[in-house]
Every structure is written in structure tokens, then in C-alpha cells.
Amino acid sequence: MPALGLTFLCRGLAIIYGIWSVRWILAQAEGNERMSEIATATQEGASAYLNRQYTTIAIVGVVLFLALGLSPVGRPTGIGFLIGSVLSGAAGYIGMNISVRTNLRTAEATNKGVNLALQVAFRGDAITGMLFVGLGLLGVAGYYSVLINMGYSFYHKQKTYRDSNSALRFRVLIRLFLLLADPSRSSRSLPIRI
């Protein structure tokens, strides 16, 4: 499958660029002691925020993982959801960590000129994007390859009643999740058609 090989190539390039950019940014000057104190406090706050947020999301994620694994869509869908969730969370955590470090180095780089400051800022932002793309492709293409090697087929010529029933249950589950995620939404704001 040439498309799958191209996907793995793009994934590898995105992750390599992300790692190279992280190393480049961390090699930049951090600034004075006061700047480092502020950056450390910001890092602690960002970590506390992410830990709290990911704890809450993990509870919902486990419920959805179990619901998907036990539903008619099956265990492979639940495992795919879990893989995507973990990789997305990892990219977000790394991205937040690098963003705080990038901000410190961007502030210090302004003392050496606008050009260097813009380079640091743009590369810092690019890291998060590249990691999301790279880890997303890793998860999707990697899990797809595993399922293909296990003998799963993704080409169905005919839609059966069970398939449409599974899709209906999945849509109901997603709408319930949206309602639970944002309780301020009334039932009238959710479309009735399923």
C-alpha cells in the first residue's frame, strides 16, 4: 500500500521536525533569574491545569472506551479511541510544556532582535502542530496497519441492519456525551433527528 507508506513517511518527518525544533528552542538563552522564576511559576500553573483537566477527561474517556468496546461497533473501535485519546493527550501535554518554555526564550530573544524572537516563537508554535499531526498519523496509520495484519477488512459492499443500528447507537452516545460535557445546553438545542 503506497498510501500507507507515504503516511508513515509524513508521520516520521513531522515527529523528527518536532524533536529537532524542541532541541533548537531549548538551546536558546533563557534570560535572567527573574524571567526564569516567572516561567517556573507559569509552568507549575500550566501543569496543574493540565493534570486536573486530563484527570476529568480520563474519567469520561474510560467510560467512552468501555461503552465503545461493549457496543456493537466492537472492541477494535474502543481500542482505536483509546490510542487516539492517549496520543492526543500526549501531544497536548508536550505542546503546553514547550509553549511555556518557548515564551521564556522568545522574551529573551527580543533583546537580540525581532528576527530571532520571531524564529523562536514560530518554531515553538509549529512544534505543537507537528506533534499533533505526527502522533495522529502514527495512531491512525499504525493502528490501521495492525488491524489489516490481524485480518480485518474495511471494505463492505452491503450495509446490513446491524451496521445501521450500530451507527444509530453511536450517534446517540455522542449526543449524550455532548450533553454531559456541556450541561448548559438544553435538550431543545440538540437536534432531535438521529
PDB file of C-alpha atoms in Angstrom:
ATOM      1  CA  MET A   1       0.000   0.000   0.000  1.00  0.00           C
ATOM      2  CA  PRO A   2       1.872   3.092  -1.202  1.00  0.00           C
ATOM      3  CA  ALA A   3      -0.555   5.455   0.563  1.00  0.00           C
ATOM      4  CA  LEU A   4       0.163   3.833   3.913  1.00  0.00           C
ATOM      5  CA  GLY A   5       3.913   4.097   3.316  1.00  0.00           C
ATOM      6  CA  LEU A   6       3.526   7.787   2.463  1.00  0.00           C
ATOM      7  CA  THR A   7       1.541   8.266   5.666  1.00  0.00           C
ATOM      8  CA  PHE A   8       4.328   6.703   7.715  1.00  0.00           C
ATOM      9  CA  LEU A   9       6.896   8.882   5.928  1.00  0.00           C
ATOM     10  CA  CYS A  10       4.909  12.063   6.688  1.00  0.00           C
ATOM     11  CA  ARG A  11       4.468  10.952  10.296  1.00  0.00           C
ATOM     12  CA  GLY A  12       8.170  10.361  10.680  1.00  0.00           C
ATOM     13  CA  LEU A  13       9.071  13.728   9.141  1.00  0.00           C
ATOM     14  CA  ALA A  14       6.588  15.571  11.378  1.00  0.00           C
ATOM     15  CA  ILE A  15       7.900  13.913  14.542  1.00  0.00           C
ATOM     16  CA  ILE A  16      11.551  14.418  13.525  1.00  0.00           C
ATOM     17  CA  TYR A  17      10.884  18.106  12.806  1.00  0.00           C
ATOM     18  CA  GLY A  18       9.130  18.432  16.163  1.00  0.00           C
ATOM     19  CA  ILE A  19      12.057  16.861  18.034  1.00  0.00           C
ATOM     20  CA  TRP A  20      14.589  18.979  16.135  1.00  0.00           C
ATOM     21  CA  SER A  21      12.607  22.146  16.906  1.00  0.00           C
ATOM     22  CA  VAL A  22      12.357  21.254  20.604  1.00  0.00           C
ATOM     23  CA  ARG A  23      16.123  20.803  20.796  1.00  0.00           C
ATOM     24  CA  TRP A  24      16.704  24.082  18.939  1.00  0.00           C
ATOM     25  CA  ILE A  25      14.353  26.023  21.231  1.00  0.00           C
ATOM     26  CA  LEU A  26      15.785  24.516  24.424  1.00  0.00           C
ATOM     27  CA  ALA A  27      19.271  25.551  23.251  1.00  0.00           C
ATOM     28  CA  GLN A  28      18.216  29.248  23.187  1.00  0.00           C
ATOM     29  CA  ALA A  29      19.054  31.549  26.097  1.00  0.00           C
ATOM     30  CA  GLU A  30      16.557  31.555  28.977  1.00  0.00           C
ATOM     31  CA  GLY A  31      17.081  35.084  30.211  1.00  0.00           C
ATOM     32  CA  ASN A  32      17.736  36.410  33.687  1.00  0.00           C
ATOM     33  CA  GLU A  33      16.828  34.880  37.040  1.00  0.00           C
ATOM     34  CA  ARG A  34      13.567  36.819  37.412  1.00  0.00           C
ATOM     35  CA  MET A  35      12.379  35.652  33.981  1.00  0.00           C
ATOM     36  CA  SER A  36      13.161  32.065  34.963  1.00  0.00           C
ATOM     37  CA  GLU A  37      11.167  32.438  38.207  1.00  0.00           C
ATOM     38  CA  ILE A  38       8.130  33.695  36.296  1.00  0.00           C
ATOM     39  CA  ALA A  39       8.478  30.903  33.733  1.00  0.00           C
ATOM     40  CA  THR A  40       8.739  28.291  36.503  1.00  0.00           C
ATOM     41  CA  ALA A  41       5.571  29.615  38.161  1.00  0.00           C
ATOM     42  CA  THR A  42       3.784  29.608  34.807  1.00  0.00           C
ATOM     43  CA  GLN A  43       4.986  26.054  34.152  1.00  0.00           C
ATOM     44  CA  GLU A  44       3.667  24.892  37.530  1.00  0.00           C
ATOM     45  CA  GLY A  45       0.297  26.527  36.862  1.00  0.00           C
ATOM     46  CA  ALA A  46       0.079  25.027  33.374  1.00  0.00           C
ATOM     47  CA  SER A  47       0.977  21.573  34.707  1.00  0.00           C
ATOM     48  CA  ALA A  48      -1.621  21.816  37.475  1.00  0.00           C
ATOM     49  CA  TYR A  49      -4.229  22.896  34.924  1.00  0.00           C
ATOM     50  CA  LEU A  50      -3.404  20.053  32.545  1.00  0.00           C
ATOM     51  CA  ASN A  51      -3.298  17.459  35.317  1.00  0.00           C
ATOM     52  CA  ARG A  52      -6.758  18.496  36.513  1.00  0.00           C
ATOM     53  CA  GLN A  53      -8.172  18.705  33.016  1.00  0.00           C
ATOM     54  CA  TYR A  54      -6.732  15.361  31.920  1.00  0.00           C
ATOM     55  CA  THR A  55      -7.951  13.658  35.103  1.00  0.00           C
ATOM     56  CA  THR A  56     -11.506  14.741  34.296  1.00  0.00           C
ATOM     57  CA  ILE A  57     -11.139  13.852  30.621  1.00  0.00           C
ATOM     58  CA  ALA A  58      -9.667  10.458  31.548  1.00  0.00           C
ATOM     59  CA  ILE A  59     -12.792   9.563  33.533  1.00  0.00           C
ATOM     60  CA  VAL A  60     -15.018  10.403  30.564  1.00  0.00           C
ATOM     61  CA  GLY A  61     -12.553   8.655  28.236  1.00  0.00           C
ATOM     62  CA  VAL A  62     -12.681   5.417  30.231  1.00  0.00           C
ATOM     63  CA  VAL A  63     -16.490   5.480  30.171  1.00  0.00           C
ATOM     64  CA  LEU A  64     -16.487   6.052  26.398  1.00  0.00           C
ATOM     65  CA  PHE A  65     -13.816   3.380  25.896  1.00  0.00           C
ATOM     66  CA  LEU A  66     -15.930   0.852  27.772  1.00  0.00           C
ATOM     67  CA  ALA A  67     -19.115   1.947  26.001  1.00  0.00           C
ATOM     68  CA  LEU A  68     -17.477   1.628  22.596  1.00  0.00           C
ATOM     69  CA  GLY A  69     -15.795  -1.664  23.482  1.00  0.00           C
ATOM     70  CA  LEU A  70     -19.046  -3.201  24.669  1.00  0.00           C
ATOM     71  CA  SER A  71     -21.214  -1.706  21.914  1.00  0.00           C
ATOM     72  CA  PRO A  72     -21.926  -3.339  18.554  1.00  0.00           C
ATOM     73  CA  VAL A  73     -19.174  -1.278  16.931  1.00  0.00           C
ATOM     74  CA  GLY A  74     -16.827  -3.532  18.864  1.00  0.00           C
ATOM     75  CA  ARG A  75     -13.575  -3.733  20.709  1.00  0.00           C
ATOM     76  CA  PRO A  76     -11.353  -2.532  17.810  1.00  0.00           C
ATOM     77  CA  THR A  77     -13.211   0.793  17.769  1.00  0.00           C
ATOM     78  CA  GLY A  78     -12.777   1.180  21.526  1.00  0.00           C
ATOM     79  CA  ILE A  79      -9.064   0.417  21.289  1.00  0.00           C
ATOM     80  CA  GLY A  80      -8.712   2.913  18.423  1.00  0.00           C
ATOM     81  CA  PHE A  81     -10.466   5.530  20.562  1.00  0.00           C
ATOM     82  CA  LEU A  82      -8.079   4.808  23.436  1.00  0.00           C
ATOM     83  CA  ILE A  83      -4.986   5.064  21.231  1.00  0.00           C
ATOM     84  CA  GLY A  84      -6.186   8.357  19.750  1.00  0.00           C
ATOM     85  CA  SER A  85      -7.009   9.759  23.170  1.00  0.00           C
ATOM     86  CA  VAL A  86      -3.620   8.906  24.647  1.00  0.00           C
ATOM     87  CA  LEU A  87      -1.683  10.295  21.674  1.00  0.00           C
ATOM     88  CA  SER A  88      -3.783  13.461  21.579  1.00  0.00           C
ATOM     89  CA  GLY A  89      -3.259  13.957  25.300  1.00  0.00           C
ATOM     90  CA  ALA A  90       0.491  13.417  24.932  1.00  0.00           C
ATOM     91  CA  ALA A  91       0.683  15.992  22.139  1.00  0.00           C
ATOM     92  CA  GLY A  92      -1.282  18.492  24.222  1.00  0.00           C
ATOM     93  CA  TYR A  93       0.880  17.953  27.291  1.00  0.00           C
ATOM     94  CA  ILE A  94       4.130  18.257  25.345  1.00  0.00           C
ATOM     95  CA  GLY A  95       2.768  21.270  23.464  1.00  0.00           C
ATOM     96  CA  MET A  96       1.831  23.126  26.656  1.00  0.00           C
ATOM     97  CA  ASN A  97       5.200  22.331  28.224  1.00  0.00           C
ATOM     98  CA  ILE A  98       7.105  23.574  25.175  1.00  0.00           C
ATOM     99  CA  SER A  99       4.888  26.661  24.806  1.00  0.00           C
ATOM    100  CA  VAL A 100       5.810  27.892  28.277  1.00  0.00           C
ATOM    101  CA  ARG A 101       9.495  27.297  27.620  1.00  0.00           C
ATOM    102  CA  THR A 102       9.163  28.981  24.222  1.00  0.00           C
ATOM    103  CA  ASN A 103       7.604  32.079  25.775  1.00  0.00           C
ATOM    104  CA  LEU A 104      10.575  32.499  28.110  1.00  0.00           C
ATOM    105  CA  ARG A 105      13.075  32.126  25.283  1.00  0.00           C
ATOM    106  CA  THR A 106      11.081  34.412  22.965  1.00  0.00           C
ATOM    107  CA  ALA A 107      11.114  37.157  25.602  1.00  0.00           C
ATOM    108  CA  GLU A 108      14.878  36.804  25.957  1.00  0.00           C
ATOM    109  CA  ALA A 109      15.374  36.648  22.173  1.00  0.00           C
ATOM    110  CA  THR A 110      13.738  40.086  21.777  1.00  0.00           C
ATOM    111  CA  ASN A 111      16.902  41.513  23.361  1.00  0.00           C
ATOM    112  CA  LYS A 112      18.860  40.172  20.381  1.00  0.00           C
ATOM    113  CA  GLY A 113      16.437  41.317  17.680  1.00  0.00           C
ATOM    114  CA  VAL A 114      12.995  40.794  16.236  1.00  0.00           C
ATOM    115  CA  ASN A 115      14.181  38.200  13.712  1.00  0.00           C
ATOM    116  CA  LEU A 116      15.417  35.749  16.354  1.00  0.00           C
ATOM    117  CA  ALA A 117      12.344  36.345  18.540  1.00  0.00           C
ATOM    118  CA  LEU A 118      10.029  35.533  15.608  1.00  0.00           C
ATOM    119  CA  GLN A 119      12.031  32.403  14.777  1.00  0.00           C
ATOM    120  CA  VAL A 120      11.733  31.150  18.355  1.00  0.00           C
ATOM    121  CA  ALA A 121       8.021  31.977  18.552  1.00  0.00           C
ATOM    122  CA  PHE A 122       7.110  30.384  15.211  1.00  0.00           C
ATOM    123  CA  ARG A 123       9.104  27.220  15.837  1.00  0.00           C
ATOM    124  CA  GLY A 124       7.595  26.895  19.294  1.00  0.00           C
ATOM    125  CA  ASP A 125       4.079  27.059  17.856  1.00  0.00           C
ATOM    126  CA  ALA A 126       4.987  24.735  14.999  1.00  0.00           C
ATOM    127  CA  ILE A 127       6.053  22.046  17.462  1.00  0.00           C
ATOM    128  CA  THR A 128       2.540  21.564  18.799  1.00  0.00           C
ATOM    129  CA  GLY A 129       1.077  21.397  15.305  1.00  0.00           C
ATOM    130  CA  MET A 130       3.692  18.965  14.052  1.00  0.00           C
ATOM    131  CA  LEU A 131       3.304  16.736  17.095  1.00  0.00           C
ATOM    132  CA  PHE A 132      -0.481  16.602  16.664  1.00  0.00           C
ATOM    133  CA  VAL A 133      -0.058  15.701  13.005  1.00  0.00           C
ATOM    134  CA  GLY A 134       2.788  13.253  13.587  1.00  0.00           C
ATOM    135  CA  LEU A 135       1.236  11.471  16.560  1.00  0.00           C
ATOM    136  CA  GLY A 136      -2.196  11.499  14.893  1.00  0.00           C
ATOM    137  CA  LEU A 137      -0.796   9.835  11.788  1.00  0.00           C
ATOM    138  CA  LEU A 138       1.153   7.431  13.977  1.00  0.00           C
ATOM    139  CA  GLY A 139      -2.029   6.404  15.769  1.00  0.00           C
ATOM    140  CA  VAL A 140      -4.291   6.145  12.731  1.00  0.00           C
ATOM    141  CA  ALA A 141      -1.863   4.568  10.279  1.00  0.00           C
ATOM    142  CA  GLY A 142      -0.217   2.368  12.886  1.00  0.00           C
ATOM    143  CA  TYR A 143      -3.494   1.011  14.248  1.00  0.00           C
ATOM    144  CA  TYR A 144      -4.873   0.590  10.729  1.00  0.00           C
ATOM    145  CA  SER A 145      -1.785  -1.469   9.809  1.00  0.00           C
ATOM    146  CA  VAL A 146      -2.201  -3.622  12.903  1.00  0.00           C
ATOM    147  CA  LEU A 147      -5.869  -4.277  12.117  1.00  0.00           C
ATOM    148  CA  ILE A 148      -5.099  -5.108   8.479  1.00  0.00           C
ATOM    149  CA  ASN A 149      -2.384  -7.543   9.603  1.00  0.00           C
ATOM    150  CA  MET A 150      -4.884  -9.124  12.011  1.00  0.00           C
ATOM    151  CA  GLY A 151      -7.218  -9.798   9.083  1.00  0.00           C
ATOM    152  CA  TYR A 152      -9.795  -7.031   9.479  1.00  0.00           C
ATOM    153  CA  SER A 153     -11.441  -5.822   6.306  1.00  0.00           C
ATOM    154  CA  PHE A 154     -12.692  -2.256   5.910  1.00  0.00           C
ATOM    155  CA  TYR A 155     -14.493  -2.676   2.609  1.00  0.00           C
ATOM    156  CA  HIS A 156     -18.161  -3.573   2.893  1.00  0.00           C
ATOM    157  CA  LYS A 157     -20.299  -3.885  -0.219  1.00  0.00           C
ATOM    158  CA  GLN A 158     -23.603  -4.063   1.575  1.00  0.00           C
ATOM    159  CA  LYS A 159     -24.909  -2.227   4.610  1.00  0.00           C
ATOM    160  CA  THR A 160     -26.699  -4.506   6.991  1.00  0.00           C
ATOM    161  CA  TYR A 161     -29.336  -3.721   9.602  1.00  0.00           C
ATOM    162  CA  ARG A 162     -26.755  -4.276  12.334  1.00  0.00           C
ATOM    163  CA  ASP A 163     -24.425  -1.676  10.782  1.00  0.00           C
ATOM    164  CA  SER A 164     -27.136   0.983  10.670  1.00  0.00           C
ATOM    165  CA  ASN A 165     -28.251   0.070  14.197  1.00  0.00           C
ATOM    166  CA  SER A 166     -24.662   0.439  15.430  1.00  0.00           C
ATOM    167  CA  ALA A 167     -24.345   3.826  13.772  1.00  0.00           C
ATOM    168  CA  LEU A 168     -27.592   4.929  15.403  1.00  0.00           C
ATOM    169  CA  ARG A 169     -26.377   3.860  18.844  1.00  0.00           C
ATOM    170  CA  PHE A 170     -23.051   5.557  18.292  1.00  0.00           C
ATOM    171  CA  ARG A 171     -24.759   8.857  17.344  1.00  0.00           C
ATOM    172  CA  VAL A 172     -26.986   8.649  20.426  1.00  0.00           C
ATOM    173  CA  LEU A 173     -23.888   8.019  22.569  1.00  0.00           C
ATOM    174  CA  ILE A 174     -22.086  11.027  21.075  1.00  0.00           C
ATOM    175  CA  ARG A 175     -25.109  13.288  21.634  1.00  0.00           C
ATOM    176  CA  LEU A 176     -25.342  12.099  25.242  1.00  0.00           C
ATOM    177  CA  PHE A 177     -21.634  12.809  25.703  1.00  0.00           C
ATOM    178  CA  LEU A 178     -22.077  16.329  24.284  1.00  0.00           C
ATOM    179  CA  LEU A 179     -24.951  16.951  26.647  1.00  0.00           C
ATOM    180  CA  LEU A 180     -22.926  15.696  29.628  1.00  0.00           C
ATOM    181  CA  ALA A 181     -19.868  17.682  28.587  1.00  0.00           C
ATOM    182  CA  ASP A 182     -21.860  20.927  28.445  1.00  0.00           C
ATOM    183  CA  PRO A 183     -24.834  20.764  30.857  1.00  0.00           C
ATOM    184  CA  SER A 184     -25.838  24.325  29.982  1.00  0.00           C
ATOM    185  CA  ARG A 185     -27.219  23.036  26.686  1.00  0.00           C
ATOM    186  CA  SER A 186     -30.881  22.323  26.874  1.00  0.00           C
ATOM    187  CA  SER A 187     -32.426  19.345  25.154  1.00  0.00           C
ATOM    188  CA  ARG A 188     -34.008  21.777  22.697  1.00  0.00           C
ATOM    189  CA  SER A 189     -30.579  22.864  21.472  1.00  0.00           C
ATOM    190  CA  LEU A 190     -29.689  19.316  20.452  1.00  0.00           C
ATOM    191  CA  PRO A 191     -31.052  18.240  17.097  1.00  0.00           C
ATOM    192  CA  ILE A 192     -33.818  15.691  17.531  1.00  0.00           C
ATOM    193  CA  ARG A 193     -33.045  13.794  14.349  1.00  0.00           C
ATOM    194  CA  ILE A 194     -30.698  10.937  14.997  1.00  0.00           C
TER     195      ILE A 194
END
